[in-house]
mmCIF file of C-alpha atoms and ligand atoms in Angstrom:
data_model
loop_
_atom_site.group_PDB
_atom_site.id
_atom_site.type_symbol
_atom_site.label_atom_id
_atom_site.label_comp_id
_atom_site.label_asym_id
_atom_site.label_seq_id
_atom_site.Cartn_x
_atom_site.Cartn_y
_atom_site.Cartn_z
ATOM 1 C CA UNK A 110 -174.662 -165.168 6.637
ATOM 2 C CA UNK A 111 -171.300 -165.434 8.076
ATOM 3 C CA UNK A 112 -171.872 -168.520 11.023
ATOM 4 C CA UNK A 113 -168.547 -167.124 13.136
ATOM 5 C CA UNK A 114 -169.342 -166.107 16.993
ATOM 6 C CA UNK A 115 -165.859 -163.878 16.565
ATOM 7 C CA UNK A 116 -167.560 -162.154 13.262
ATOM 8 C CA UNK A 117 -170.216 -161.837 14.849
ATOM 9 C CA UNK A 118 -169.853 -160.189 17.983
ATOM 10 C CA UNK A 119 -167.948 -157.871 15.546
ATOM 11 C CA UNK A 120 -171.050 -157.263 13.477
ATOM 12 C CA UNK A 121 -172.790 -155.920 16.719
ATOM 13 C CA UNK A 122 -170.292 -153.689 18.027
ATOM 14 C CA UNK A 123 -170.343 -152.005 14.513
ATOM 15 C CA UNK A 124 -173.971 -151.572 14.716
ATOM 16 C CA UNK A 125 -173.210 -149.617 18.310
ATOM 17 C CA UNK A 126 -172.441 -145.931 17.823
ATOM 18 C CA UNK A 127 -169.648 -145.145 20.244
ATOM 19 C CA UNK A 128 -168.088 -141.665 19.334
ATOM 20 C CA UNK A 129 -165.430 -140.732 21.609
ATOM 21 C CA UNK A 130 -166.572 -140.059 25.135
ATOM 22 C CA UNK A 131 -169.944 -141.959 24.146
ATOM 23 C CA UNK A 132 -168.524 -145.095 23.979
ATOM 24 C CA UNK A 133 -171.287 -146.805 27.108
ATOM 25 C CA UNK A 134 -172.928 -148.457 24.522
ATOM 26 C CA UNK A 135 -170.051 -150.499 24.157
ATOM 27 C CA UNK A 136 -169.249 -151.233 27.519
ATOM 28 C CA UNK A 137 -173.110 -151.748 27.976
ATOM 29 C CA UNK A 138 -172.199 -154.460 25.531
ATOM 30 C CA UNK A 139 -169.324 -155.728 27.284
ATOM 31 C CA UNK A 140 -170.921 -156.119 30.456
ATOM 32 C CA UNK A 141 -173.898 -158.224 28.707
ATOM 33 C CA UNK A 142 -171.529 -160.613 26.607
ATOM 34 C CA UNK A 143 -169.468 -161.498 29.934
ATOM 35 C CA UNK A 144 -171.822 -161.256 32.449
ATOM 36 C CA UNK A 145 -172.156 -165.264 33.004
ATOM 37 C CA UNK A 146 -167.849 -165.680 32.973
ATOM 38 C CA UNK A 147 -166.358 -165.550 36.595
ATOM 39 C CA UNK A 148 -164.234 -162.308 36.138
ATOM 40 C CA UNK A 149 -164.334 -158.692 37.651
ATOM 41 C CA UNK A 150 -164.539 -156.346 34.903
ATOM 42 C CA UNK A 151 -163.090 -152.731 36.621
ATOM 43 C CA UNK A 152 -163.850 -149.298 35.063
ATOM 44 C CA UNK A 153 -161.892 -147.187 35.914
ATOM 45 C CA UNK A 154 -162.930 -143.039 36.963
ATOM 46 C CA UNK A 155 -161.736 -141.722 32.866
ATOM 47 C CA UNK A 156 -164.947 -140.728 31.783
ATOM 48 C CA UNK A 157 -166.088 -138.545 34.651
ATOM 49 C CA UNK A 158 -161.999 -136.655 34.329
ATOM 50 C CA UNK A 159 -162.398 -136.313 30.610
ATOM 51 C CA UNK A 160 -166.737 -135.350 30.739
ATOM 52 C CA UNK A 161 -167.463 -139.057 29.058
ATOM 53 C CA UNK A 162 -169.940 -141.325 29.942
ATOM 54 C CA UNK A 163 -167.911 -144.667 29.985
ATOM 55 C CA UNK A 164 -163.969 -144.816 31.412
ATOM 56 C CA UNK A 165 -161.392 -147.437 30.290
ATOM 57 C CA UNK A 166 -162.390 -151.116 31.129
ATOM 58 C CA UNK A 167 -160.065 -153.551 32.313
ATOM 59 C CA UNK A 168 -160.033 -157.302 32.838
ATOM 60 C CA UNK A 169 -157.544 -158.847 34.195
ATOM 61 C CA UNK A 170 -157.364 -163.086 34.399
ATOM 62 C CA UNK A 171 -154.678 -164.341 36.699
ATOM 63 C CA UNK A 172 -151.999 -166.792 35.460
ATOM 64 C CA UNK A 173 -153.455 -170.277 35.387
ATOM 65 C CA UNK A 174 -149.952 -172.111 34.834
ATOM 66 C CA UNK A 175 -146.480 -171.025 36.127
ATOM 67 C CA UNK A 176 -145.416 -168.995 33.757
ATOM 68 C CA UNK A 177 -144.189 -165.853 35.184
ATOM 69 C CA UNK A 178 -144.907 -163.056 32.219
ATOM 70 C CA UNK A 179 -147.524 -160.701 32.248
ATOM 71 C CA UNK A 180 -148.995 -159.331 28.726
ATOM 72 C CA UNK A 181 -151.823 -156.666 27.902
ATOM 73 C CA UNK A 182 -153.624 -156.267 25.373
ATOM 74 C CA UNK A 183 -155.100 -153.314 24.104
ATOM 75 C CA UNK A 184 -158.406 -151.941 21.908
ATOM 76 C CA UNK A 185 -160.123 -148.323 21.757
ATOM 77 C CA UNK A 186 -164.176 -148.662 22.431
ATOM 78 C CA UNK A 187 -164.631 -145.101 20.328
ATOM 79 C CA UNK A 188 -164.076 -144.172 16.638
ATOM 80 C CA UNK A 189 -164.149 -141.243 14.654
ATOM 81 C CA UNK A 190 -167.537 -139.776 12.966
ATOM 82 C CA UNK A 191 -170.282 -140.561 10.990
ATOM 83 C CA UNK A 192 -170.693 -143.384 12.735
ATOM 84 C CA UNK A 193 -174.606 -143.554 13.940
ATOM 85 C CA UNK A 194 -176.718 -146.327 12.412
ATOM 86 C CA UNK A 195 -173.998 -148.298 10.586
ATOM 87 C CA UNK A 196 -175.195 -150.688 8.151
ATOM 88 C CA UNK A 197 -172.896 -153.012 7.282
ATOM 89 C CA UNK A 198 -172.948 -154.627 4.037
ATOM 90 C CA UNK A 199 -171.728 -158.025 3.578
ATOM 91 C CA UNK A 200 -170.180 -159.014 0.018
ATOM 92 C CA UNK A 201 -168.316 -162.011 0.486
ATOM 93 C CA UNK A 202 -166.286 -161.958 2.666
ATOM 94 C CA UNK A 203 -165.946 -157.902 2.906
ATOM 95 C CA UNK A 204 -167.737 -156.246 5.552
ATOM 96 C CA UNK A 205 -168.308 -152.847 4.585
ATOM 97 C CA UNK A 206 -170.656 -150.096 5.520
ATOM 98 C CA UNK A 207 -173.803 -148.515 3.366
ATOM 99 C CA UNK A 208 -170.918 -145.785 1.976
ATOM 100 C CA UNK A 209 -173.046 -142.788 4.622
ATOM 101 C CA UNK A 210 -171.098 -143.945 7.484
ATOM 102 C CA UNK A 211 -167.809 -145.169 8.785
ATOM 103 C CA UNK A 212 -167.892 -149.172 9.016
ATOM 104 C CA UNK A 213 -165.694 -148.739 12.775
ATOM 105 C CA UNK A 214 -163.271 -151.600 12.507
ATOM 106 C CA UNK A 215 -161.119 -149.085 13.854
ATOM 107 C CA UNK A 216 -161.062 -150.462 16.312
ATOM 108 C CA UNK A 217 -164.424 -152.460 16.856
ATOM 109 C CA UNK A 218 -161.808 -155.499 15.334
ATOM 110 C CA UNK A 219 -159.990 -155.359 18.271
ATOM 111 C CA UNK A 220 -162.644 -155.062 20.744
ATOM 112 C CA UNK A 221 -163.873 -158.512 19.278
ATOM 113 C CA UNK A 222 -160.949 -160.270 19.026
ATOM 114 C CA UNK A 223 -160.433 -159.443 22.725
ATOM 115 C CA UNK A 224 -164.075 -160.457 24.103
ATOM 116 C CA UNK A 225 -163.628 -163.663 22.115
ATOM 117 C CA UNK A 226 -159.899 -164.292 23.753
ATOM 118 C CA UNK A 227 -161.469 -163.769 27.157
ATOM 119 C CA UNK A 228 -164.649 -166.027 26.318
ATOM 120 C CA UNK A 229 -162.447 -168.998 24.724
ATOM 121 C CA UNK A 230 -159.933 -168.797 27.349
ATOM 122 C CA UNK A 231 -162.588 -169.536 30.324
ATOM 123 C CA UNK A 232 -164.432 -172.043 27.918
ATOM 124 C CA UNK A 233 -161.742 -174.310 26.888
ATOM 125 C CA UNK A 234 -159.553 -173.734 30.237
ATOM 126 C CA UNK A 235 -156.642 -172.574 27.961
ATOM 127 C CA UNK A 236 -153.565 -172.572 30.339
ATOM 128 C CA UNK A 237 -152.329 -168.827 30.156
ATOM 129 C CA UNK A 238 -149.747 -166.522 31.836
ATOM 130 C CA UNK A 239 -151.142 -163.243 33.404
ATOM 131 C CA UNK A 240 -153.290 -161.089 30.717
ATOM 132 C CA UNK A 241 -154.856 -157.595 31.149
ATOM 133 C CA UNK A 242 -157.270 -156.687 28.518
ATOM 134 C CA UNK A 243 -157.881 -152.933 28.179
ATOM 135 C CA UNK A 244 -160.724 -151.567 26.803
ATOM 136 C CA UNK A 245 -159.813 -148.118 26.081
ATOM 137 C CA UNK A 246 -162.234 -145.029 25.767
ATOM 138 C CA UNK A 247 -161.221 -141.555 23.738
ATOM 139 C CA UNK A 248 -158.315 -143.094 21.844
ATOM 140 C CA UNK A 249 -159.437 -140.581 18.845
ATOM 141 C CA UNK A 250 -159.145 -137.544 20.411
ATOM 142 C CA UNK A 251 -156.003 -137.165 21.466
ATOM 143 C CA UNK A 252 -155.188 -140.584 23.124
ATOM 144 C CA UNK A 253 -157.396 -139.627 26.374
ATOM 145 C CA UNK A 254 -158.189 -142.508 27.478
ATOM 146 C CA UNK A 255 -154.709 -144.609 27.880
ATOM 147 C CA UNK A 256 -153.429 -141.329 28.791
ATOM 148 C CA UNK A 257 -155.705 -141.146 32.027
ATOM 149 C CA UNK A 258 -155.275 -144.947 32.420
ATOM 150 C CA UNK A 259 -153.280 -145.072 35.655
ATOM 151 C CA UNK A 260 -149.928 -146.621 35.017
ATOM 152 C CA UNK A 261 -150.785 -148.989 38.364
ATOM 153 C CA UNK A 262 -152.605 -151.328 36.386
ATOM 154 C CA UNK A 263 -149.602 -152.072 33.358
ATOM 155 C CA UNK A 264 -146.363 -151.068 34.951
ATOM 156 C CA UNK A 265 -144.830 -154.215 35.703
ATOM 157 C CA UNK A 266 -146.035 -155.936 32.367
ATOM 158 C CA UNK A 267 -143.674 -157.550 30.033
ATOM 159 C CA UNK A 268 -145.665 -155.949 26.431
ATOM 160 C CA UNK A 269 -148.659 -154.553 25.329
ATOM 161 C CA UNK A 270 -149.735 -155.312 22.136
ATOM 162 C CA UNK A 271 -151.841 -152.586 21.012
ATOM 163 C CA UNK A 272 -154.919 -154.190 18.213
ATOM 164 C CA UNK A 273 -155.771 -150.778 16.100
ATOM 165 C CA UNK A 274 -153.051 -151.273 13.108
ATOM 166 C CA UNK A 275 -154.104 -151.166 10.034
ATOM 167 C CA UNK A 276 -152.588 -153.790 7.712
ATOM 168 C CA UNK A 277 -152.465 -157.245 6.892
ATOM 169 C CA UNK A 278 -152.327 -159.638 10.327
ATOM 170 C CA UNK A 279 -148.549 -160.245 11.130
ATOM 171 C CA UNK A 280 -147.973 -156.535 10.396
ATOM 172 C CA UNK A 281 -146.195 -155.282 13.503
ATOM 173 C CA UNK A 282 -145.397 -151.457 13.594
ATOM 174 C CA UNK A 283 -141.788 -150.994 16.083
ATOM 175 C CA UNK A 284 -141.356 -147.761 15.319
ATOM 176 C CA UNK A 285 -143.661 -144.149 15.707
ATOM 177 C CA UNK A 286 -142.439 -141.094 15.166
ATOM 178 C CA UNK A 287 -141.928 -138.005 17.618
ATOM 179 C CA UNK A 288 -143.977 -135.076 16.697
ATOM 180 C CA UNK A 289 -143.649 -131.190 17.118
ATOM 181 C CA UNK A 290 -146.536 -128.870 16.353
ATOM 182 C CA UNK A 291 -148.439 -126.101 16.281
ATOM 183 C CA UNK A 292 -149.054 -122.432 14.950
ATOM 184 C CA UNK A 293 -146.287 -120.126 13.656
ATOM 185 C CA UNK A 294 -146.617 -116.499 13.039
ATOM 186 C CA UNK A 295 -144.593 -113.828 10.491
ATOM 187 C CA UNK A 296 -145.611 -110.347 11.719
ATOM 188 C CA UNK A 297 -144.908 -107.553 9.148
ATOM 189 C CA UNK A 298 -146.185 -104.152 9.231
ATOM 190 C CA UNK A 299 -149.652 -103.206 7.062
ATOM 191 C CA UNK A 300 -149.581 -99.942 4.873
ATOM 192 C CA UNK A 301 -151.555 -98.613 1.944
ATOM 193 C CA UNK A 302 -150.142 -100.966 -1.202
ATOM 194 C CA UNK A 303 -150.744 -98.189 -3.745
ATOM 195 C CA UNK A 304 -149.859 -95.118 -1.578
ATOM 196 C CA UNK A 305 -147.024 -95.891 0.822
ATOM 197 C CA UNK A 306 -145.791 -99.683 0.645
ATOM 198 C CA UNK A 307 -142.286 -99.128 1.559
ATOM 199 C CA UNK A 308 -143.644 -98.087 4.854
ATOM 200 C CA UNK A 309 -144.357 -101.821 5.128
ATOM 201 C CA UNK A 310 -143.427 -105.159 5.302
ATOM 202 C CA UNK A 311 -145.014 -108.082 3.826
ATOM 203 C CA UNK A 312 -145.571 -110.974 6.174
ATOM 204 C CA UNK A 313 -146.087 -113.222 3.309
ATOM 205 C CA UNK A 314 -142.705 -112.114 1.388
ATOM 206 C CA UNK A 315 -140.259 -112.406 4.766
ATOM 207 C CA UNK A 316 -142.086 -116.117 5.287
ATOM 208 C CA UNK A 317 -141.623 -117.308 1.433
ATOM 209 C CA UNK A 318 -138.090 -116.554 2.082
ATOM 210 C CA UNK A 319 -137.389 -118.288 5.453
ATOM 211 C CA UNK A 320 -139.444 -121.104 3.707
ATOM 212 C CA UNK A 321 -137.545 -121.562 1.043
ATOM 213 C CA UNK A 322 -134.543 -122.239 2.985
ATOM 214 C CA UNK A 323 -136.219 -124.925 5.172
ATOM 215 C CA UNK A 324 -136.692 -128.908 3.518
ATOM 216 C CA UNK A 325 -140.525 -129.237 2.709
ATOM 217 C CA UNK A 326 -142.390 -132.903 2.496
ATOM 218 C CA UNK A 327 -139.808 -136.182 3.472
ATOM 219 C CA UNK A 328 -136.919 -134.200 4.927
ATOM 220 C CA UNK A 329 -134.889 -137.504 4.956
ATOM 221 C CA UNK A 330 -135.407 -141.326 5.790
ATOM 222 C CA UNK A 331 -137.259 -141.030 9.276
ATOM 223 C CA UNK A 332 -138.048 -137.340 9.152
ATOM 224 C CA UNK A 333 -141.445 -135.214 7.639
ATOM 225 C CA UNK A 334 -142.249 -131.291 7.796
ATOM 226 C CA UNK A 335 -145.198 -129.711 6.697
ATOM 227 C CA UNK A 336 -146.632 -126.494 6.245
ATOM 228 C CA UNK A 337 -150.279 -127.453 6.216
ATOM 229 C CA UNK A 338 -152.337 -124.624 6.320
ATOM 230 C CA UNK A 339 -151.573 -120.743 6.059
ATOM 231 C CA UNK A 340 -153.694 -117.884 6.827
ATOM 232 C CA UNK A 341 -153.065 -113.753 6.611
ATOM 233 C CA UNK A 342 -154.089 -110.430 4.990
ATOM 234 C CA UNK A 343 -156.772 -108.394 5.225
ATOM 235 C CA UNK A 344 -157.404 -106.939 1.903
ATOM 236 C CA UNK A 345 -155.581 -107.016 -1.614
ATOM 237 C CA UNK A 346 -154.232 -103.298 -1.154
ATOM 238 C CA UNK A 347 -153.240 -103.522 2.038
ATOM 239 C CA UNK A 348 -149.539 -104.670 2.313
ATOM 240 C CA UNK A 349 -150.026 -108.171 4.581
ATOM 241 C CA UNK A 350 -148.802 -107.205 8.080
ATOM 242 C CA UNK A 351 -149.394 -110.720 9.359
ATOM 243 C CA UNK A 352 -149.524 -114.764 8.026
ATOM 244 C CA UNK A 353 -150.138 -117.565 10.576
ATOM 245 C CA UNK A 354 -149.167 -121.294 9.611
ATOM 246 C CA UNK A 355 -150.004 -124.813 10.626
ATOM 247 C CA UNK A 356 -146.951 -126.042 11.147
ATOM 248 C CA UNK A 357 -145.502 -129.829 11.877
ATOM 249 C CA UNK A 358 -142.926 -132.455 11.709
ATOM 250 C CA UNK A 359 -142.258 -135.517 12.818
ATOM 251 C CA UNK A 360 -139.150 -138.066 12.816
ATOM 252 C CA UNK A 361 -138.198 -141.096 14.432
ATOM 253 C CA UNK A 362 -135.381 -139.813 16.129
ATOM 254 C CA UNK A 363 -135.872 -137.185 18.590
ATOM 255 C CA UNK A 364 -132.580 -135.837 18.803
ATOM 256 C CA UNK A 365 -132.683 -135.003 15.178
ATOM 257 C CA UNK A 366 -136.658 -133.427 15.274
ATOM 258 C CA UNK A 367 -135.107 -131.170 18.126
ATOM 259 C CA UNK A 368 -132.206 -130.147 16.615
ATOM 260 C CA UNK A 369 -134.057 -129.692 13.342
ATOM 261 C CA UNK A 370 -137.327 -127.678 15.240
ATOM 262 C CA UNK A 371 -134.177 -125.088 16.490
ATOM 263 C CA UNK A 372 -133.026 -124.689 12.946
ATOM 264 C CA UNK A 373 -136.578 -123.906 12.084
ATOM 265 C CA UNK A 374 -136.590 -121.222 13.907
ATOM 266 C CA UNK A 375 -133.431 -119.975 13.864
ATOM 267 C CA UNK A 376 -134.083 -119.508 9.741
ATOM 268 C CA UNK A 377 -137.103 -117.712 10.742
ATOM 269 C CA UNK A 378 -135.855 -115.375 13.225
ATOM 270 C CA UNK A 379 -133.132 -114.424 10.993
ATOM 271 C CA UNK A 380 -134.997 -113.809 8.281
ATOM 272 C CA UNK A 381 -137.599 -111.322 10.534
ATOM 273 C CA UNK A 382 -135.029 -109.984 11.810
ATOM 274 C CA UNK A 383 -133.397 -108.734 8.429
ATOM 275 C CA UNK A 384 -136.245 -107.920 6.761
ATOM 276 C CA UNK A 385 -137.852 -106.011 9.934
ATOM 277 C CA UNK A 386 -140.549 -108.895 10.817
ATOM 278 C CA UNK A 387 -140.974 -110.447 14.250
ATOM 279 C CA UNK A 388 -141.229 -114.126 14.167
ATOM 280 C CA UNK A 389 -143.689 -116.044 16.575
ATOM 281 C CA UNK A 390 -144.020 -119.568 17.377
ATOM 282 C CA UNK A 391 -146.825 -121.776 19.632
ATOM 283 C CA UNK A 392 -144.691 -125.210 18.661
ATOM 284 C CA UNK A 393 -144.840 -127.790 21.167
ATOM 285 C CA UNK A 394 -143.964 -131.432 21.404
ATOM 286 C CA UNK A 395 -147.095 -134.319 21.019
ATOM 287 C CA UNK A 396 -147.287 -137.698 22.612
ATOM 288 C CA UNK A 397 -143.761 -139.545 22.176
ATOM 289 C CA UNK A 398 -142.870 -141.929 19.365
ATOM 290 C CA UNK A 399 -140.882 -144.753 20.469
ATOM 291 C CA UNK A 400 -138.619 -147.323 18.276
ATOM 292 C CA UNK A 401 -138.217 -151.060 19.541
ATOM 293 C CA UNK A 402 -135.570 -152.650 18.420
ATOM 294 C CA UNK A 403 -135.569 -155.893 16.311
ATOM 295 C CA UNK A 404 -133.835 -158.417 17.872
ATOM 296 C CA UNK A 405 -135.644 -157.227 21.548
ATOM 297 C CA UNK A 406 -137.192 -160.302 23.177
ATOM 298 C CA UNK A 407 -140.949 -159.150 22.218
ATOM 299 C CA UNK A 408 -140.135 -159.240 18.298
ATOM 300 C CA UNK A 409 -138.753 -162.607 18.880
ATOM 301 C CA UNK A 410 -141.543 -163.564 20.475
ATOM 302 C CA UNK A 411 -143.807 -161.622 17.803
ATOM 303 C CA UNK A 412 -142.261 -163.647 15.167
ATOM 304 C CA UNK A 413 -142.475 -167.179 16.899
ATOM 305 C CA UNK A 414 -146.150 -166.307 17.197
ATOM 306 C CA UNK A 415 -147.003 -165.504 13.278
ATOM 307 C CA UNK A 416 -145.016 -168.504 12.317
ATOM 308 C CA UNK A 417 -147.176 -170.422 14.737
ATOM 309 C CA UNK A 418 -150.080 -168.514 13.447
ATOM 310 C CA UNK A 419 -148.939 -169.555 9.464
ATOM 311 C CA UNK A 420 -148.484 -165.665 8.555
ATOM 312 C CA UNK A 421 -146.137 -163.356 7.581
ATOM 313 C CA UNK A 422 -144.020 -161.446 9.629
ATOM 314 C CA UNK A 423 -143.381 -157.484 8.406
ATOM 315 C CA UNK A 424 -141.916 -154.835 10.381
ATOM 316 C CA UNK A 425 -143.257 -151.321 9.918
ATOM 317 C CA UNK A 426 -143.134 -147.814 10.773
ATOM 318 C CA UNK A 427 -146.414 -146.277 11.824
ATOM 319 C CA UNK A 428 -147.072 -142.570 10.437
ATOM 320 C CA UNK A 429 -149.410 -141.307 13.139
ATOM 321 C CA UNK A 430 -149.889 -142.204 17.351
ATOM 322 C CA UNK A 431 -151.560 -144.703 18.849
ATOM 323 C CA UNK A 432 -151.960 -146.114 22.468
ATOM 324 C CA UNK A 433 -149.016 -147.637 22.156
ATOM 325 C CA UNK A 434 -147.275 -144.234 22.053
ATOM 326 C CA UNK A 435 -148.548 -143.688 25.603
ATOM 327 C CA UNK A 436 -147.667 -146.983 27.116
ATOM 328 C CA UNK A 437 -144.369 -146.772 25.529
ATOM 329 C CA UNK A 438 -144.124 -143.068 27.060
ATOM 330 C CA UNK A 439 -144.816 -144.777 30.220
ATOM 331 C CA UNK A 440 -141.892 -147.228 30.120
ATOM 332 C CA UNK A 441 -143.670 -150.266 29.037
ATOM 333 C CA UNK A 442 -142.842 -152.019 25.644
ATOM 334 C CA UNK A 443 -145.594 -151.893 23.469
ATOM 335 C CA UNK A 444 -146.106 -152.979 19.879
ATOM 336 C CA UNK A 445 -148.816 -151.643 17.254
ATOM 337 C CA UNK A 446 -150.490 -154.915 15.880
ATOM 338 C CA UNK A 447 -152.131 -154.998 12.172
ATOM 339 C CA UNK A 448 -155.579 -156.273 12.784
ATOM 340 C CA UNK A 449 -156.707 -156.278 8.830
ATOM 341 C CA UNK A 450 -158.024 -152.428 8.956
ATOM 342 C CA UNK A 451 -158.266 -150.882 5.710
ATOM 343 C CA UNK A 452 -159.185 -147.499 4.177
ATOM 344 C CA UNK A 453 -159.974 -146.312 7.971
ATOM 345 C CA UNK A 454 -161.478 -142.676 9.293
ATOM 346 C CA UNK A 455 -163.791 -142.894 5.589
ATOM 347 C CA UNK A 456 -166.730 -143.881 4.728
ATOM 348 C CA UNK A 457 -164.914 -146.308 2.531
ATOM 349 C CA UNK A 458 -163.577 -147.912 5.489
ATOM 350 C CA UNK A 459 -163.910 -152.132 4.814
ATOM 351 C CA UNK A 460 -162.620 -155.364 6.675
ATOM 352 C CA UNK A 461 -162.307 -158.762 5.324
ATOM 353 C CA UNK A 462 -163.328 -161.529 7.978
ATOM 354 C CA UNK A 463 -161.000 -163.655 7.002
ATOM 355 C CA UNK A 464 -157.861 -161.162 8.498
ATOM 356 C CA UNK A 465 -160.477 -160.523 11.585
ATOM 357 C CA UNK A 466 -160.081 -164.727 12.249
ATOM 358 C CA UNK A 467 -156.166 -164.437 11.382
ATOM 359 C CA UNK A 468 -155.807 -161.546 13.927
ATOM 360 C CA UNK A 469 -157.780 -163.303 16.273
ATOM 361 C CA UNK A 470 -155.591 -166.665 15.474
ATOM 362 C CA UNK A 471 -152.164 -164.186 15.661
ATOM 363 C CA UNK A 472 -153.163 -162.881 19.146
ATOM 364 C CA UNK A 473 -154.089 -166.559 19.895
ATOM 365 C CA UNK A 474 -150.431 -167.702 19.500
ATOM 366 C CA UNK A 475 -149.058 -164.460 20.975
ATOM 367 C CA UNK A 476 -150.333 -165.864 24.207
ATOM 368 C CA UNK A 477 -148.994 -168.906 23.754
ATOM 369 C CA UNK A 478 -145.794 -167.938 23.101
ATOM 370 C CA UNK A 479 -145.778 -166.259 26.474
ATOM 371 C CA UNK A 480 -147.218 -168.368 28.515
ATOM 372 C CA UNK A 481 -144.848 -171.704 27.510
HETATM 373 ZN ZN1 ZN B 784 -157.845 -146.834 16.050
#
């Protein structure tokens, strides 16, 4: 058996099913591992605004030197589904579930390496700026939880470093795309296919040819669109008077995703309009992306730290959102960290301990670094 209080505590919150807006066991859990520590642990009034039963947790501990920064850190108390009665399976040093469920290091990794931070900090009297630790509820549906998170209690922070990346430790995403989504309709006209089909006009035909004038898949370098999902008809002889798509595309650059969501449906609207369709569109913009730049004082920092930390420093793009979308959003820099995730929202999800320790080391220095 692994002998590692971080692995540990890591192999109970995995056993704790915490879908989102059930995530009290965790906080239950929380409460118990830091009930002898002198700090306030605040919960804040998320769950009753989004019908959970647990809001975010925060901790905050109060510089102990005179350094002047103030840092957050950041982990997600829920995950995605199946996740009741985990069983992990250790093989080594891979920490895997049975295969029926998902395993939860997304983002019960984080959660650890925070409650061991906090624990180590008070134990060994490590001198430290100001740090907030957030324990976030919700994260997988939609963000809810930092969302809700009043701004208050991170404003006037220097960084957040967000722990729910997947990838090696010293993997540092500075970049998430924008996002624009949602449903968009071709309306035709329906007649009888056999008997009268120049009285109408085939949804699917006047879509397939706005479609084919559009980029599909990697439009360029920091830009995707995809047509996802597509639904119309009612019956083979009936000339299709309708087809509804799923519709999205995302790019690092905003600017470009807005000028490129007008061209959208400009081609679409043009091609209705010739063809004697009406187009329709329920697109809207998601939860921002954000892009830090390189040579910013946090990436410096970022890379002192996984020196320190005897790692190796990679900048990436992240594909998808994460809470550091939101804080970003909110006008605080904040930085997707890799924690050693792999194969995540699957029951194939796995974690080897030995990244969960290098994370935990990583943040270790991160703090450090900022409170010199
Ligand atoms: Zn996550």
């Amino acid at each position: 058996m692994i002998n590692n209080r971080l692995i540990n505590t890591f192999l109970d919150l995995v056993k704790i099913s915490s879908p989102s807006k059930n995530e009290i066991g965790i906080k239950n859990y929380i409460y118990n591992v830091l009930k002898d520590y002198p700090l306030e642990i605040i919960e804040d009034t998320t769950g009753a605004n989004i019908n959970g039963n647990c809001g975010n947790l925060l901790i905050k501990l109060k510089a102990n030197n005179h350094s002047r920064k103030k840092i957050a850190f950041d982990s997600h108390m829920d995950t995605v589904t199946p996740c009741d009665d985990v069983k992990t399976v250790v093989d080594g040093s891979i920490i895997k579930s049975d295969g029926t469920t998902i395993l939860g290091g997304d983002d019960k990794i984080g959660v650890a390496i925070q409650l061991e931070l906090i624990r180590k900090i008070i134990e060994n009297q490590i001198e430290h700026c100001e740090l907030l630790f957030i324990f976030s509820v919700s994260e997988e549906e939609g963000l809810q939880g930092a969302k809700n998170l009043a701004t208050n209690y991170y404003k006037d922070y220097d960084a957040i470093f967000v722990l729910d990346g997947e990838g090696i430790p010293g993997t540092f995403y500075h970049s998430a795309p924008y996002n624009c989504k949602g449903k968009i309709r071709v309306v035709g006209k329906a007649a009888h296919s056999g008997v009268n089909p120049e009285d109408g006009v085939n949804a699917l035909y006047v879509a397939s040819k706005a479609i084919s004038q559009l980029p599909i898949g990697r439009i360029n370098d920091f830009s995707t669109c995809n047509i996802g999902f597509i639904q119309g008809g009612v019956a083979r002889n009936v000339v299709m008077p309708s087809v509804e798509m799923d519709f999205e595309s995302r790019s690092l650059d905003l600017h470009f995703l807005q000028h490129f969501i007008g061209e959208v449906k400009k081609t679409f609207q043009d091609v209705c309009s010739q063809n004697g369709a009406v187009f329709e569109d329920e697109l809207s913009y998601g939860t921002p992306g954000y892009l830090i730049d390189d040579k910013s004082d946090v990436m410096v920092k970022l890379k002192n730290a996984t020196d320190a930390a005897d790692l190796s420093f990679e900048l990436m793009s992240c594909g998808g959102g994460s809470n550091a979308n939101v804080y970003n959003s909110n006008n605080v820099i904040a930085v997707l960290v890799g924690v050693g995730m792999e194969n995540i929202h699957s029951t194939k999800e796995y974690v080897d301990s030995n990244n969960i320790i290098k994370a935990y080391r990583l943040v270790r220095e991160i703090v450090q670094e900022y409170s010199a």
